[in-house]
Amino acid sequence: MLIETVLVGILFSLYIFLWKTKRVIQKKKTGKDPEVIGQSKSNLQALMNILFKAITYYVILIIGIHTLKIDFFGLNAQFNLLVGIEWDITGFIVGLFGLCFCLYAQIKMKNSWRVGIDENSKEDLITDGIFRFVRNPTYLGLFLLNLGVCLIWPTHLVFYLNIIFVLIFEIQVRCEEDFLENLYGEEYRLYKNKSYRYIPFIY
């Protein structure tokens, strides 16, 4: 349906807008590019950078396949239980809710916001607001965004994207947590013990 393509297109465009705008504004303000994942000396971070780019291309491929209604080995066939305008609207709302988390995190983190691990800078540790309960609201927002797209396009291709996305970001989060613990020491350990990775009181 055209409405599904439009809704996914809006969500994806808003995500790109938030990311690009924050990157440009922060770079202009600080003189430093906040997207540091490609600058890391770590082999694992170099791999993660490649995987993040691969996910972006995969998303573009999915949008193209679904928009043009290309039969991709039957993987773009929809799950019957999740077909209907009510699911499309629900998915769009969930996606917007996820983008709100991303925007909140960008605003709250100010110049501490990064894409990747910044090995050459030590900013203030943000532990108030929603960060008091959730250490990674940006990633929570991205998970919700992907879930929203899955509800709009409930196909195997999008479902696999969600699984791959979660697995890759689970690895990245653990890398970041280890780095922050080494950087901030006891301050971060105390914060980690009284907060949750993504979902308050659950995980």
Coordinates of C-alpha atoms in Angstrom, one line a residue:
M1 CA 0.0 0.0 0.0
L2 CA 1.2 3.5 -0.8
I3 CA 0.3 4.7 2.7
E4 CA 2.8 2.2 4.2
T5 CA 5.6 3.5 1.9
V6 CA 4.8 7.1 2.9
L7 CA 4.8 6.4 6.6
V8 CA 8.1 4.5 6.5
G9 CA 9.5 7.3 4.3
I10 CA 8.5 9.9 6.8
L11 CA 10.1 8.0 9.7
F12 CA 13.3 7.4 7.8
S13 CA 13.5 11.0 6.6
L14 CA 13.0 12.3 10.2
Y15 CA 15.7 10.0 11.5
I16 CA 18.2 11.2 8.8
F17 CA 17.2 14.8 9.6
L18 CA 17.7 14.5 13.3
W19 CA 21.1 12.8 12.9
K20 CA 22.4 15.1 10.2
T21 CA 21.2 18.3 11.9
K22 CA 22.7 17.4 15.3
R23 CA 26.0 16.4 13.6
V24 CA 26.2 19.7 11.7
I25 CA 25.2 21.9 14.6
Q26 CA 27.6 20.3 17.1
K27 CA 30.4 20.3 14.6
K28 CA 29.9 24.0 14.0
K29 CA 29.7 24.7 17.7
T30 CA 32.7 22.6 18.9
G31 CA 34.8 22.3 15.8
K32 CA 34.8 18.5 16.2
D33 CA 32.8 15.9 14.3
P34 CA 30.7 14.0 16.8
E35 CA 30.6 10.9 14.5
V36 CA 33.8 9.4 15.8
I37 CA 33.2 5.7 15.2
G38 CA 35.2 5.8 11.9
Q39 CA 38.2 7.4 13.8
S40 CA 38.7 4.7 16.4
K41 CA 41.9 2.7 16.5
S42 CA 40.0 -0.3 17.7
N43 CA 39.6 -3.2 15.2
L44 CA 36.2 -4.0 16.7
Q45 CA 35.0 -0.4 16.3
A46 CA 36.2 -0.4 12.8
L47 CA 34.1 -3.5 12.2
M48 CA 31.1 -1.9 13.9
N49 CA 31.5 1.1 11.6
I50 CA 31.3 -1.2 8.6
L51 CA 28.2 -3.0 10.0
F52 CA 26.4 0.3 10.8
K53 CA 26.9 1.3 7.2
A54 CA 25.8 -2.1 6.0
I55 CA 22.6 -1.7 8.0
T56 CA 21.9 1.7 6.4
Y57 CA 22.3 0.1 2.9
Y58 CA 20.1 -2.7 4.0
V59 CA 17.4 -0.3 5.1
I60 CA 17.6 1.5 1.7
L61 CA 17.3 -1.8 -0.1
I62 CA 14.3 -2.8 2.0
I63 CA 12.5 0.5 1.3
G64 CA 13.2 0.1 -2.4
I65 CA 12.0 -3.5 -2.5
H66 CA 8.8 -2.7 -0.7
T67 CA 8.1 0.5 -2.5
L68 CA 8.5 -1.1 -6.0
K69 CA 6.8 -4.3 -4.8
I70 CA 9.7 -6.5 -6.0
D71 CA 9.3 -10.2 -5.3
F72 CA 12.5 -10.8 -3.3
F73 CA 12.4 -14.6 -2.9
G74 CA 9.1 -14.2 -1.0
L75 CA 10.9 -12.5 1.9
N76 CA 8.8 -9.3 1.4
A77 CA 5.5 -11.1 1.9
Q78 CA 3.6 -9.8 4.9
F79 CA 2.6 -11.7 8.0
N80 CA -1.2 -11.9 7.7
L81 CA -1.8 -11.2 11.4
L82 CA -0.3 -7.7 11.2
V83 CA -1.9 -6.4 8.0
G84 CA -4.2 -3.5 8.2
I85 CA -4.3 0.3 8.5
E86 CA -4.6 0.0 12.3
W87 CA -1.2 -1.7 12.4
D88 CA 0.3 1.0 10.0
I89 CA -0.9 3.8 12.3
T90 CA 0.3 1.9 15.4
G91 CA 3.7 1.4 13.8
F92 CA 4.0 5.0 12.8
I93 CA 3.2 6.2 16.3
V94 CA 5.7 3.7 17.8
G95 CA 8.3 5.0 15.3
L96 CA 7.6 8.6 16.2
F97 CA 7.9 7.8 19.9
G98 CA 11.3 6.2 19.2
L99 CA 12.5 9.3 17.4
C100 CA 11.4 11.4 20.4
F101 CA 13.7 9.4 22.6
C102 CA 16.5 10.0 20.1
L103 CA 15.8 13.8 20.0
Y104 CA 15.6 14.0 23.8
A105 CA 19.0 12.2 24.1
Q106 CA 20.6 14.6 21.6
I107 CA 19.3 17.6 23.4
K108 CA 20.1 16.3 26.9
M109 CA 23.6 15.2 26.0
K110 CA 24.5 18.6 24.4
N111 CA 28.1 18.4 23.2
S112 CA 28.6 15.0 24.8
W113 CA 26.6 13.4 22.1
R114 CA 28.7 11.0 20.0
V115 CA 28.3 8.3 17.3
G116 CA 30.8 5.7 18.4
I117 CA 33.4 5.8 21.2
D118 CA 35.4 9.1 21.5
E119 CA 38.8 8.0 22.7
N120 CA 40.2 11.6 22.7
S121 CA 37.7 13.4 24.9
K122 CA 36.2 13.2 28.3
E123 CA 32.8 15.0 28.6
D124 CA 30.5 15.2 31.6
L125 CA 28.7 12.0 32.5
I126 CA 25.0 12.5 31.9
T127 CA 23.0 10.9 34.7
D128 CA 19.9 13.0 35.2
G129 CA 16.5 13.2 33.4
I130 CA 15.6 10.0 31.6
F131 CA 19.3 9.0 31.9
R132 CA 18.6 8.5 35.6
F133 CA 16.7 5.4 34.6
V134 CA 18.0 4.5 31.1
R135 CA 21.6 4.6 30.1
N136 CA 20.9 4.4 26.4
P137 CA 17.8 6.3 25.4
T138 CA 19.1 6.8 21.9
Y139 CA 19.4 3.1 21.3
L140 CA 16.0 2.5 22.9
G141 CA 14.6 5.1 20.4
L142 CA 16.2 3.3 17.5
F143 CA 14.8 0.0 18.6
L144 CA 11.3 1.5 18.8
L145 CA 11.8 3.1 15.4
N146 CA 12.7 -0.3 13.9
L147 CA 9.8 -1.9 15.7
G148 CA 7.5 0.7 14.2
V149 CA 8.7 0.0 10.7
C150 CA 8.2 -3.7 11.3
L151 CA 4.6 -3.1 12.3
I152 CA 4.0 -1.0 9.1
W153 CA 5.9 -3.5 6.9
P154 CA 5.5 -6.9 8.8
T155 CA 7.7 -8.9 6.4
H156 CA 10.6 -11.3 6.8
L157 CA 13.1 -8.7 5.4
V158 CA 12.1 -6.1 8.1
F159 CA 11.9 -8.8 10.8
Y160 CA 15.5 -9.9 10.0
L161 CA 16.6 -6.3 10.0
N162 CA 15.3 -5.9 13.6
I163 CA 17.1 -9.1 14.8
I164 CA 20.4 -8.0 13.1
F165 CA 20.0 -4.4 14.4
V166 CA 19.5 -5.5 18.0
L167 CA 22.4 -7.9 17.9
I168 CA 24.8 -5.4 16.5
F169 CA 23.8 -2.6 18.9
E170 CA 24.0 -5.0 21.9
I171 CA 27.7 -5.5 21.0
Q172 CA 28.2 -1.8 20.5
V173 CA 26.5 -0.9 23.8
R174 CA 28.8 -3.3 25.7
C175 CA 31.8 -1.8 24.1
E176 CA 30.7 1.7 25.1
E177 CA 29.9 0.6 28.7
D178 CA 33.4 -1.0 29.1
F179 CA 35.0 2.2 27.7
L180 CA 32.9 4.4 30.0
E181 CA 33.7 2.3 33.1
N182 CA 37.4 2.6 32.3
L183 CA 37.1 6.3 31.7
Y184 CA 34.9 7.3 34.7
G185 CA 35.7 4.5 37.1
E186 CA 33.6 4.2 40.2
E187 CA 31.4 7.1 39.2
Y188 CA 30.2 5.1 36.2
R189 CA 30.0 1.8 38.1
L190 CA 27.6 3.4 40.7
Y191 CA 25.5 4.9 37.9
K192 CA 25.4 1.6 36.0
N193 CA 24.3 -0.3 39.1
K194 CA 21.3 1.9 39.7
S195 CA 20.1 2.4 36.1
Y196 CA 19.0 0.1 33.2
R197 CA 20.4 -0.4 29.8
Y198 CA 17.2 0.3 27.8
I199 CA 14.0 -0.4 29.7
P200 CA 13.4 0.8 33.3
F201 CA 13.0 -2.0 35.9
I202 CA 13.4 -4.6 33.1
Y203 CA 16.7 -4.5 31.2

